[in-house]
């Protein structure tokens, strides 16, 4: 165990649930971790997770200027000892914000060395420290992943790189990232495509690159099996940024890719709100497309800005959007081994230590409120009843025959000509339903 660590967040206690009427900004107003719903605490339902890269490696830098967020623990004699003190600060934060999980990339938690062997050594030293902190605090690893996009060697992709040498390097890096994820009891392992995409077909063989991506994922599946890693593999789709054409554009293209290459048994989806909206979809749409195929895995909880066309990774306080998402998630039976990971960062001028608390309190409260609203909406079943009635013509007679594969074009033509004639018009009642939703949200 580390020497008795200094308090990195002085003056901020563990965040308490004080209820909606409380004026205390450093309290939960809707998220009560201990409250029980259907025999499970809210903490067990939500499985909130902190994203190490944003919360503890984010500095506020952008293409126009350097970082603005300076943390007091970012000093020490060498990069590995700084990494360990940073972990101490992180675990203090995880406990105070009452998050049961965290997530990391290999290069967030430990510094990259000048060779792969040195990087692995750094990672081992920091992972040993993380393991102690996990044991001491009870905070668990929701998922691990490898950063295959920051280092310049990956500028033309990792597994889709035209150079097989880079493919091999990425394989070695993912092998190690899976080893440490297993070592830390990670419940999932995420593959975000990073730079797996292209800018121009003038220099790109698209088919070969997609074949290589699939080959890489098969090798990952084989390796996981060989080390007996039981965590769920997750694909995280994103349509653009960094490359113009990302291969994992959205959930639908991800499903087509997985099925094309025989990978659908091994993967589910980690759906990120801001990636959904960048693809021109709603968050709920992406959840519903994955859930329809039994492939809903986990959520990267954040929000984009509707006026900006890039991944702004903001904390989401839009209760309407989250309630709709929660309806689809709860209807699908929840996230299983997944959780809600705050892949979200502070705005560049949010430089105080307590801003990190305000940001996560808002995200957790908004999700908790959405969870309660979605439960009520589902329990009352008004929308469900409306939707069921809308499709009732398929429940019996020739509608049932269509669903059961017992109808054909000839039988249907005969029915229309001899019996059915012109269909009667039925309203979709969207405005009525939107008003109904508004009553749930605002009374
Ligand atoms: C990038 C992104 C990543 C993944 C993990 O947009 O969301 O941080 O979540 O690599
Ligand atoms: Co993400």
Tab-separated table of C-alpha atoms and ligand atoms in Angstrom:
chain	number	residue	atom	x	y	z
A	1	UNK	CA	0.000	0.000	0.000
A	2	UNK	CA	1.174	3.532	-0.697
A	3	UNK	CA	2.485	5.645	2.150
A	4	UNK	CA	-0.374	7.422	3.827
A	5	UNK	CA	-1.452	9.573	0.904
A	6	UNK	CA	-2.118	13.260	1.287
A	7	UNK	CA	-5.685	14.402	0.769
A	8	UNK	CA	-5.851	15.441	-2.854
A	9	UNK	CA	-9.323	16.952	-2.661
A	10	UNK	CA	-9.158	18.888	0.619
A	11	UNK	CA	-12.416	20.293	1.906
A	12	UNK	CA	-14.580	17.973	-0.202
A	13	UNK	CA	-16.180	15.050	1.597
A	14	UNK	CA	-17.839	12.018	0.052
A	15	UNK	CA	-20.889	13.273	-1.850
A	16	UNK	CA	-24.123	12.539	0.022
A	17	UNK	CA	-27.645	12.143	-1.309
A	18	UNK	CA	-29.684	15.056	0.063
A	19	UNK	CA	-32.782	14.929	-2.143
A	20	UNK	CA	-34.253	17.241	-4.760
A	21	UNK	CA	-34.977	20.075	-2.304
A	22	UNK	CA	-31.376	20.451	-1.088
A	23	UNK	CA	-29.519	23.671	-1.929
A	24	UNK	CA	-26.124	22.021	-1.528
A	25	UNK	CA	-24.446	21.922	-4.948
A	26	UNK	CA	-21.964	19.313	-3.726
A	27	UNK	CA	-24.712	16.780	-2.974
A	28	UNK	CA	-26.728	14.360	-5.058
A	29	UNK	CA	-30.280	15.494	-5.686
A	30	UNK	CA	-31.528	12.389	-7.492
A	31	UNK	CA	-28.804	9.738	-7.252
A	32	UNK	CA	-29.226	7.838	-4.006
A	33	UNK	CA	-26.741	4.954	-4.310
A	34	UNK	CA	-28.403	2.957	-1.505
A	35	UNK	CA	-32.015	3.252	-2.665
A	36	UNK	CA	-33.380	-0.150	-3.662
A	37	UNK	CA	-35.377	-0.803	-6.830
A	38	UNK	CA	-36.477	-4.376	-7.566
A	39	UNK	CA	-34.064	-5.814	-5.022
A	40	UNK	CA	-31.009	-3.971	-6.370
A	41	UNK	CA	-29.513	-0.707	-5.173
A	42	UNK	CA	-29.354	2.245	-7.489
A	43	UNK	CA	-25.541	1.859	-7.429
A	44	UNK	CA	-25.953	-1.702	-8.737
A	45	UNK	CA	-28.415	-0.626	-11.400
A	46	UNK	CA	-26.360	2.296	-12.687
A	47	UNK	CA	-22.799	0.937	-12.434
A	48	UNK	CA	-21.338	4.433	-12.907
A	49	UNK	CA	-17.735	4.608	-14.037
A	50	UNK	CA	-15.129	7.371	-14.261
A	51	UNK	CA	-13.101	7.724	-17.479
A	52	UNK	CA	-9.474	8.020	-16.400
A	53	UNK	CA	-8.350	9.768	-19.582
A	54	UNK	CA	-10.686	12.728	-19.164
A	55	UNK	CA	-10.921	13.008	-15.384
A	56	UNK	CA	-7.196	12.498	-14.674
A	57	UNK	CA	-5.298	13.089	-17.930
A	58	UNK	CA	-7.439	15.839	-19.405
A	59	UNK	CA	-5.734	19.221	-19.252
A	60	UNK	CA	-8.123	21.333	-21.313
A	61	UNK	CA	-5.710	21.583	-24.259
A	62	UNK	CA	-7.251	22.132	-27.697
A	63	UNK	CA	-5.905	22.828	-31.219
A	64	UNK	CA	-5.628	26.526	-30.354
A	65	UNK	CA	-3.786	26.365	-27.071
A	66	UNK	CA	-2.225	24.309	-24.315
A	67	UNK	CA	-3.795	22.879	-21.194
A	68	UNK	CA	-5.354	25.156	-18.596
A	69	UNK	CA	-6.180	22.573	-15.936
A	70	UNK	CA	-3.250	22.159	-13.546
A	71	UNK	CA	-3.554	19.551	-10.798
A	72	UNK	CA	-1.465	19.757	-7.621
A	73	UNK	CA	-0.525	16.075	-7.703
A	74	UNK	CA	1.129	16.325	-11.142
A	75	UNK	CA	4.678	16.537	-9.810
A	76	UNK	CA	7.251	13.993	-8.721
A	77	UNK	CA	10.629	12.594	-9.469
A	78	UNK	CA	9.830	10.467	-12.535
A	79	UNK	CA	6.828	9.673	-14.747
A	80	UNK	CA	6.045	6.350	-13.041
A	81	UNK	CA	5.956	7.835	-9.536
A	82	UNK	CA	3.798	10.703	-10.807
A	83	UNK	CA	1.487	8.102	-12.370
A	84	UNK	CA	1.133	6.365	-9.011
A	85	UNK	CA	0.347	9.562	-7.092
A	86	UNK	CA	-2.169	10.461	-9.808
A	87	UNK	CA	-3.798	7.077	-9.214
A	88	UNK	CA	-3.980	7.837	-5.484
A	89	UNK	CA	-5.790	11.081	-6.303
A	90	UNK	CA	-8.076	9.246	-8.737
A	91	UNK	CA	-9.100	6.614	-6.206
A	92	UNK	CA	-9.798	9.322	-3.642
A	93	UNK	CA	-12.064	10.926	-6.240
A	94	UNK	CA	-13.788	7.634	-7.187
A	95	UNK	CA	-14.650	7.083	-3.538
A	96	UNK	CA	-15.779	10.639	-2.857
A	97	UNK	CA	-17.996	10.744	-5.973
A	98	UNK	CA	-19.309	7.262	-5.038
A	99	UNK	CA	-18.413	5.680	-8.390
A	100	UNK	CA	-18.043	1.905	-8.137
A	101	UNK	CA	-16.052	1.629	-11.408
A	102	UNK	CA	-13.397	3.279	-13.550
A	103	UNK	CA	-12.078	2.723	-17.098
A	104	UNK	CA	-8.673	3.389	-18.658
A	105	UNK	CA	-6.459	3.161	-21.714
A	106	UNK	CA	-3.053	1.579	-21.069
A	107	UNK	CA	-1.265	4.858	-21.827
A	108	UNK	CA	-3.518	6.922	-19.508
A	109	UNK	CA	-2.512	5.121	-16.379
A	110	UNK	CA	1.162	4.523	-17.181
A	111	UNK	CA	3.651	6.502	-19.275
A	112	UNK	CA	4.760	5.115	-22.635
A	113	UNK	CA	8.467	4.208	-22.642
A	114	UNK	CA	10.967	4.416	-25.481
A	115	UNK	CA	10.508	0.714	-26.305
A	116	UNK	CA	7.553	-1.654	-25.976
A	117	UNK	CA	9.428	-3.531	-23.243
A	118	UNK	CA	9.861	-0.310	-21.267
A	119	UNK	CA	6.189	0.626	-21.751
A	120	UNK	CA	5.173	-2.812	-20.475
A	121	UNK	CA	7.443	-2.427	-17.454
A	122	UNK	CA	5.929	0.973	-16.623
A	123	UNK	CA	2.461	-0.483	-17.010
A	124	UNK	CA	3.236	-3.398	-14.702
A	125	UNK	CA	4.503	-1.051	-11.988
A	126	UNK	CA	1.406	1.154	-12.156
A	127	UNK	CA	-1.007	-1.776	-12.461
A	128	UNK	CA	0.404	-3.305	-9.268
A	129	UNK	CA	-0.396	-0.014	-7.539
A	130	UNK	CA	-3.879	0.107	-9.092
A	131	UNK	CA	-4.542	-3.417	-7.865
A	132	UNK	CA	-3.710	-2.406	-4.303
A	133	UNK	CA	-5.937	0.659	-4.556
A	134	UNK	CA	-8.811	-1.428	-5.957
A	135	UNK	CA	-8.468	-3.871	-3.077
A	136	UNK	CA	-8.285	-1.110	-0.483
A	137	UNK	CA	-11.297	0.836	-1.805
A	138	UNK	CA	-13.521	-1.768	-3.486
A	139	UNK	CA	-13.567	0.315	-6.701
A	140	UNK	CA	-13.562	-1.999	-9.730
A	141	UNK	CA	-12.473	-1.848	-13.348
A	142	UNK	CA	-15.433	-1.639	-15.745
A	143	UNK	CA	-13.194	-1.916	-18.797
A	144	UNK	CA	-9.701	-1.515	-20.070
A	145	UNK	CA	-8.519	-0.647	-23.562
A	146	UNK	CA	-5.354	0.176	-25.493
A	147	UNK	CA	-4.564	3.593	-26.883
A	148	UNK	CA	-3.851	2.792	-30.546
A	149	UNK	CA	-4.272	6.349	-31.790
A	150	UNK	CA	-2.052	8.915	-30.003
A	151	UNK	CA	1.437	7.692	-30.819
A	152	UNK	CA	2.591	8.850	-34.302
A	153	UNK	CA	3.300	5.216	-35.272
A	154	UNK	CA	-0.501	4.836	-35.564
A	155	UNK	CA	-1.011	7.858	-37.831
A	156	UNK	CA	-2.228	5.605	-40.670
A	157	UNK	CA	-4.180	3.277	-38.389
A	158	UNK	CA	-3.313	0.378	-36.091
A	159	UNK	CA	-4.756	-2.920	-37.376
A	160	UNK	CA	-5.764	-1.183	-40.639
A	161	UNK	CA	-2.307	0.294	-41.150
A	162	UNK	CA	-0.860	-0.485	-44.608
A	163	UNK	CA	2.364	-1.521	-42.838
A	164	UNK	CA	2.181	-5.020	-41.277
A	165	UNK	CA	4.867	-3.928	-38.810
A	166	UNK	CA	2.374	-1.523	-37.223
A	167	UNK	CA	-0.294	-4.267	-37.146
A	168	UNK	CA	2.178	-6.441	-35.236
A	169	UNK	CA	3.015	-3.619	-32.808
A	170	UNK	CA	-0.696	-2.980	-32.159
A	171	UNK	CA	-1.232	-6.707	-31.552
A	172	UNK	CA	1.561	-6.731	-28.989
A	173	UNK	CA	0.100	-3.664	-27.288
A	174	UNK	CA	-3.436	-5.083	-27.130
A	175	UNK	CA	-2.090	-8.404	-25.830
A	176	UNK	CA	-0.543	-6.566	-22.888
A	177	UNK	CA	-3.621	-4.351	-22.351
A	178	UNK	CA	-5.771	-7.489	-22.164
A	179	UNK	CA	-3.329	-9.069	-19.702
A	180	UNK	CA	-3.557	-6.089	-17.346
A	181	UNK	CA	-7.333	-5.775	-17.767
A	182	UNK	CA	-7.608	-9.395	-16.684
A	183	UNK	CA	-5.147	-8.853	-13.837
A	184	UNK	CA	-7.347	-6.016	-12.530
A	185	UNK	CA	-10.581	-7.981	-12.872
A	186	UNK	CA	-11.879	-5.844	-15.758
A	187	UNK	CA	-15.464	-6.819	-16.595
A	188	UNK	CA	-15.219	-5.766	-20.261
A	189	UNK	CA	-12.608	-4.871	-22.869
A	190	UNK	CA	-13.295	-2.061	-25.364
A	191	UNK	CA	-12.199	-1.640	-28.977
A	192	UNK	CA	-12.722	1.902	-30.198
A	193	UNK	CA	-11.514	2.136	-33.785
A	194	UNK	CA	-9.253	5.129	-33.122
A	195	UNK	CA	-7.548	5.760	-36.438
A	196	UNK	CA	-9.116	2.715	-38.155
A	197	UNK	CA	-10.463	4.514	-41.192
A	198	UNK	CA	-9.163	6.529	-44.104
A	199	UNK	CA	-8.900	10.011	-45.589
A	200	UNK	CA	-8.645	9.226	-49.317
A	201	UNK	CA	-9.132	6.180	-51.534
A	202	UNK	CA	-6.213	7.422	-53.667
A	203	UNK	CA	-3.917	5.654	-51.190
A	204	UNK	CA	-6.242	3.115	-49.559
A	205	UNK	CA	-7.330	-0.468	-50.212
A	206	UNK	CA	-10.616	-0.403	-48.254
A	207	UNK	CA	-11.357	-4.135	-48.576
A	208	UNK	CA	-7.914	-5.161	-47.370
A	209	UNK	CA	-8.066	-2.769	-44.427
A	210	UNK	CA	-11.453	-4.129	-43.322
A	211	UNK	CA	-10.127	-7.702	-43.662
A	212	UNK	CA	-7.156	-6.731	-41.466
A	213	UNK	CA	-9.394	-5.152	-38.824
A	214	UNK	CA	-11.445	-8.361	-38.680
A	215	UNK	CA	-8.315	-10.521	-38.544
A	216	UNK	CA	-7.063	-8.423	-35.626
A	217	UNK	CA	-10.320	-8.851	-33.705
A	218	UNK	CA	-10.252	-12.626	-34.304
A	219	UNK	CA	-6.717	-12.722	-32.904
A	220	UNK	CA	-7.949	-10.796	-29.855
A	221	UNK	CA	-10.783	-13.309	-29.346
A	222	UNK	CA	-8.297	-16.202	-29.635
A	223	UNK	CA	-5.894	-14.591	-27.184
A	224	UNK	CA	-8.647	-13.870	-24.637
A	225	UNK	CA	-9.643	-17.511	-24.779
A	226	UNK	CA	-6.030	-18.650	-24.330
A	227	UNK	CA	-5.626	-16.612	-21.106
A	228	UNK	CA	-9.155	-17.428	-19.908
A	229	UNK	CA	-10.223	-13.765	-19.917
A	230	UNK	CA	-13.994	-13.800	-19.420
A	231	UNK	CA	-14.730	-10.088	-19.845
A	232	UNK	CA	-17.188	-8.987	-22.522
A	233	UNK	CA	-15.626	-7.563	-25.721
A	234	UNK	CA	-17.196	-4.292	-26.839
A	235	UNK	CA	-16.977	-2.353	-30.112
A	236	UNK	CA	-17.427	1.408	-29.768
A	237	UNK	CA	-18.681	2.901	-33.050
A	238	UNK	CA	-17.830	6.456	-34.091
A	239	UNK	CA	-18.506	7.909	-37.550
A	240	UNK	CA	-15.732	10.483	-37.937
A	241	UNK	CA	-12.928	12.185	-36.065
A	242	UNK	CA	-10.077	11.486	-36.243
A	243	UNK	CA	-10.438	10.065	-39.770
A	244	UNK	CA	-12.991	11.256	-42.308
A	245	UNK	CA	-14.320	7.723	-42.855
A	246	UNK	CA	-14.202	5.550	-39.717
A	247	UNK	CA	-14.881	1.868	-40.398
A	248	UNK	CA	-17.101	1.464	-37.297
A	249	UNK	CA	-19.455	4.259	-38.399
A	250	UNK	CA	-22.448	3.403	-36.214
A	251	UNK	CA	-24.127	0.386	-34.621
A	252	UNK	CA	-25.795	-0.740	-37.857
A	253	UNK	CA	-22.532	-0.737	-39.835
A	254	UNK	CA	-20.833	-2.389	-36.838
A	255	UNK	CA	-23.399	-5.204	-36.881
A	256	UNK	CA	-22.877	-5.713	-40.618
A	257	UNK	CA	-19.102	-5.818	-40.081
A	258	UNK	CA	-19.310	-8.292	-37.191
A	259	UNK	CA	-21.668	-10.602	-39.088
A	260	UNK	CA	-19.647	-10.409	-42.304
A	261	UNK	CA	-16.567	-11.635	-40.491
A	262	UNK	CA	-18.190	-14.119	-38.072
A	263	UNK	CA	-17.453	-11.996	-35.010
A	264	UNK	CA	-21.005	-11.354	-33.777
A	265	UNK	CA	-20.839	-14.042	-31.077
A	266	UNK	CA	-17.923	-12.366	-29.346
A	267	UNK	CA	-18.810	-8.668	-29.320
A	268	UNK	CA	-21.447	-6.280	-28.072
A	269	UNK	CA	-21.591	-2.508	-28.436
A	270	UNK	CA	-20.350	0.298	-26.234
A	271	UNK	CA	-22.592	3.141	-27.361
A	272	UNK	CA	-21.443	6.718	-26.869
A	273	UNK	CA	-24.011	9.511	-26.990
A	274	UNK	CA	-21.801	11.991	-28.821
A	275	UNK	CA	-20.770	9.349	-31.374
A	276	UNK	CA	-24.448	8.592	-32.043
A	277	UNK	CA	-25.243	12.228	-32.723
A	278	UNK	CA	-22.133	12.681	-34.904
A	279	UNK	CA	-23.491	9.800	-37.023
A	280	UNK	CA	-26.763	11.708	-37.434
A	281	UNK	CA	-28.651	9.447	-35.040
A	282	UNK	CA	-30.244	9.974	-31.675
A	283	UNK	CA	-28.673	8.241	-28.664
A	284	UNK	CA	-31.859	6.198	-28.253
A	285	UNK	CA	-31.732	5.055	-31.882
A	286	UNK	CA	-28.268	3.535	-31.455
A	287	UNK	CA	-29.334	1.793	-28.232
A	288	UNK	CA	-32.454	0.414	-29.878
A	289	UNK	CA	-30.563	-0.878	-32.950
A	290	UNK	CA	-28.090	-2.745	-30.698
A	291	UNK	CA	-30.805	-4.007	-28.344
A	292	UNK	CA	-32.872	-5.315	-31.274
A	293	UNK	CA	-30.008	-7.745	-32.000
A	294	UNK	CA	-29.226	-8.552	-28.352
A	295	UNK	CA	-25.951	-6.654	-28.712
A	296	UNK	CA	-26.346	-3.826	-26.200
A	297	UNK	CA	-23.254	-3.872	-24.006
A	298	UNK	CA	-22.338	-0.617	-22.285
A	299	UNK	CA	-22.686	3.148	-22.483
A	300	UNK	CA	-20.135	5.934	-22.812
A	301	UNK	CA	-22.208	8.633	-21.146
A	302	UNK	CA	-21.708	12.120	-22.538
A	303	UNK	CA	-23.266	14.660	-24.890
A	304	UNK	CA	-22.283	16.664	-27.931
A	305	UNK	CA	-23.238	20.221	-28.722
A	306	UNK	CA	-25.930	20.355	-31.408
A	307	UNK	CA	-24.276	23.459	-32.881
A	308	UNK	CA	-20.801	21.924	-33.170
A	309	UNK	CA	-19.777	19.133	-35.535
A	310	UNK	CA	-17.192	17.373	-33.432
A	311	UNK	CA	-16.873	15.194	-30.356
A	312	UNK	CA	-17.191	17.749	-27.546
A	313	UNK	CA	-17.565	15.057	-24.844
A	314	UNK	CA	-19.686	17.107	-22.453
A	315	UNK	CA	-21.484	15.939	-19.349
A	316	UNK	CA	-25.105	15.233	-20.179
A	317	UNK	CA	-27.838	16.945	-18.181
A	318	UNK	CA	-30.541	16.567	-20.820
A	319	UNK	CA	-33.086	14.546	-18.830
A	320	UNK	CA	-35.425	14.141	-21.806
A	321	UNK	CA	-32.728	12.547	-23.985
A	322	UNK	CA	-31.587	10.329	-21.118
A	323	UNK	CA	-35.119	9.253	-20.173
A	324	UNK	CA	-35.745	8.075	-23.737
A	325	UNK	CA	-32.406	6.233	-23.669
A	326	UNK	CA	-33.208	4.644	-20.296
A	327	UNK	CA	-36.581	3.434	-21.595
A	328	UNK	CA	-34.775	1.499	-24.333
A	329	UNK	CA	-32.051	0.249	-21.953
A	330	UNK	CA	-34.497	-0.961	-19.281
A	331	UNK	CA	-36.767	-2.533	-21.893
A	332	UNK	CA	-33.727	-4.436	-23.176
A	333	UNK	CA	-33.103	-5.801	-19.670
A	334	UNK	CA	-30.247	-3.450	-18.720
A	335	UNK	CA	-26.564	-3.456	-19.548
A	336	UNK	CA	-25.418	-6.748	-18.006
A	337	UNK	CA	-21.675	-6.482	-17.359
A	338	UNK	CA	-21.661	-2.956	-18.834
A	339	UNK	CA	-22.241	0.341	-17.082
A	340	UNK	CA	-22.446	4.078	-17.592
A	341	UNK	CA	-18.936	5.387	-18.129
A	342	UNK	CA	-18.581	9.181	-18.084
A	343	UNK	CA	-16.516	9.619	-21.244
A	344	UNK	CA	-16.864	13.358	-20.696
A	345	UNK	CA	-14.520	16.201	-19.940
A	346	UNK	CA	-14.502	19.570	-18.246
A	347	UNK	CA	-14.674	22.666	-20.424
A	348	UNK	CA	-11.292	24.372	-20.856
A	349	UNK	CA	-11.979	27.217	-18.400
A	350	UNK	CA	-13.358	24.849	-15.708
A	351	UNK	CA	-10.105	24.736	-13.802
A	352	UNK	CA	-11.118	24.263	-10.147
A	353	UNK	CA	-10.838	20.921	-8.392
A	354	UNK	CA	-14.503	21.043	-7.419
A	355	UNK	CA	-15.522	21.414	-11.089
A	356	UNK	CA	-14.724	17.722	-11.462
A	357	UNK	CA	-17.299	17.000	-8.746
A	358	UNK	CA	-19.963	19.327	-10.147
A	359	UNK	CA	-19.537	17.733	-13.585
A	360	UNK	CA	-19.973	14.159	-12.374
A	361	UNK	CA	-22.741	15.025	-9.886
A	362	UNK	CA	-24.723	16.516	-12.776
A	363	UNK	CA	-24.133	13.473	-14.983
A	364	UNK	CA	-25.065	11.017	-12.237
A	365	UNK	CA	-28.118	12.962	-11.099
A	366	UNK	CA	-29.416	13.326	-14.658
A	367	UNK	CA	-29.078	9.579	-15.274
A	368	UNK	CA	-30.637	8.740	-11.897
A	369	UNK	CA	-33.616	10.989	-12.609
A	370	UNK	CA	-33.943	9.479	-16.083
A	371	UNK	CA	-33.812	5.984	-14.561
A	372	UNK	CA	-36.692	6.782	-12.194
A	373	UNK	CA	-38.767	8.475	-14.895
A	374	UNK	CA	-38.204	5.620	-17.347
A	375	UNK	CA	-39.239	3.076	-14.718
A	376	UNK	CA	-42.466	4.973	-14.102
A	377	UNK	CA	-43.180	5.317	-17.799
A	378	UNK	CA	-42.591	1.593	-18.375
A	379	UNK	CA	-44.620	0.584	-15.313
A	380	UNK	CA	-47.621	2.610	-16.453
A	381	UNK	CA	-47.196	1.153	-19.945
A	382	UNK	CA	-49.074	3.907	-21.801
A	383	UNK	CA	-46.610	4.199	-24.672
A	384	UNK	CA	-46.220	0.442	-24.839
A	385	UNK	CA	-49.977	-0.020	-25.034
A	386	UNK	CA	-50.176	2.559	-27.816
A	387	UNK	CA	-47.394	0.862	-29.777
A	388	UNK	CA	-48.890	-2.608	-29.266
A	389	UNK	CA	-52.249	-1.415	-30.557
A	390	UNK	CA	-50.527	0.216	-33.521
A	391	UNK	CA	-49.223	-3.179	-34.639
A	392	UNK	CA	-52.294	-5.206	-33.580
A	393	UNK	CA	-53.156	-6.072	-37.193
A	394	UNK	CA	-50.162	-8.439	-37.141
A	395	UNK	CA	-51.453	-10.290	-34.059
A	396	UNK	CA	-54.047	-12.397	-35.874
A	397	UNK	CA	-55.385	-13.361	-39.297
A	398	UNK	CA	-53.368	-12.521	-42.394
A	399	UNK	CA	-51.049	-10.175	-40.365
A	400	UNK	CA	-50.021	-13.134	-38.242
A	401	UNK	CA	-49.529	-15.169	-41.439
A	402	UNK	CA	-47.117	-12.492	-42.708
A	403	UNK	CA	-45.069	-12.594	-39.485
A	404	UNK	CA	-45.040	-16.412	-39.455
A	405	UNK	CA	-43.892	-16.649	-43.067
A	406	UNK	CA	-47.196	-18.238	-44.135
A	407	UNK	CA	-48.196	-15.515	-46.615
A	408	UNK	CA	-46.968	-14.913	-50.167
A	409	UNK	CA	-47.509	-12.297	-52.847
A	410	UNK	CA	-50.281	-14.347	-54.532
A	411	UNK	CA	-52.251	-14.923	-51.320
A	412	UNK	CA	-51.914	-11.268	-50.332
A	413	UNK	CA	-52.952	-10.050	-53.780
A	414	UNK	CA	-56.042	-12.239	-53.640
A	415	UNK	CA	-56.943	-10.894	-50.202
A	416	UNK	CA	-56.707	-7.275	-51.326
A	417	UNK	CA	-58.628	-7.880	-54.547
A	418	UNK	CA	-61.410	-9.955	-53.048
A	419	UNK	CA	-61.769	-8.752	-49.465
A	420	UNK	CA	-59.601	-5.989	-48.047
A	421	UNK	CA	-59.660	-3.181	-50.589
A	422	UNK	CA	-58.147	0.155	-49.501
A	423	UNK	CA	-56.561	0.400	-45.997
A	424	UNK	CA	-58.182	2.871	-43.587
A	425	UNK	CA	-56.012	5.763	-42.440
A	426	UNK	CA	-54.704	5.656	-38.862
A	427	UNK	CA	-52.952	8.541	-37.129
A	428	UNK	CA	-49.480	8.080	-35.652
A	429	UNK	CA	-50.491	10.514	-32.875
A	430	UNK	CA	-46.956	11.876	-32.442
A	431	UNK	CA	-48.021	15.220	-30.949
A	432	UNK	CA	-50.304	13.519	-28.440
A	433	UNK	CA	-47.449	11.193	-27.415
A	434	UNK	CA	-44.931	14.033	-27.111
A	435	UNK	CA	-47.326	15.850	-24.799
A	436	UNK	CA	-47.724	12.691	-22.762
A	437	UNK	CA	-43.944	12.448	-22.412
A	438	UNK	CA	-43.818	16.113	-21.359
A	439	UNK	CA	-46.287	15.364	-18.555
A	440	UNK	CA	-44.006	12.638	-17.217
A	441	UNK	CA	-40.980	14.925	-17.416
A	442	UNK	CA	-42.498	18.126	-16.065
A	443	UNK	CA	-45.725	17.153	-14.297
B	1	LIG	C1	-13.055	8.605	-28.423
B	1	LIG	C2	-13.580	7.734	-27.366
B	1	LIG	C3	-12.583	6.883	-26.661
B	1	LIG	C4	-13.085	5.516	-26.335
B	1	LIG	C5	-12.052	4.605	-25.737
B	1	LIG	O1	-14.013	9.406	-29.017
B	1	LIG	O2	-14.763	7.740	-27.076
B	1	LIG	O3	-12.162	7.553	-25.531
B	1	LIG	O4	-14.154	5.576	-25.442
B	1	LIG	O5	-10.929	4.464	-26.538
B	2	LIG	CO1	-15.912	6.692	-25.708
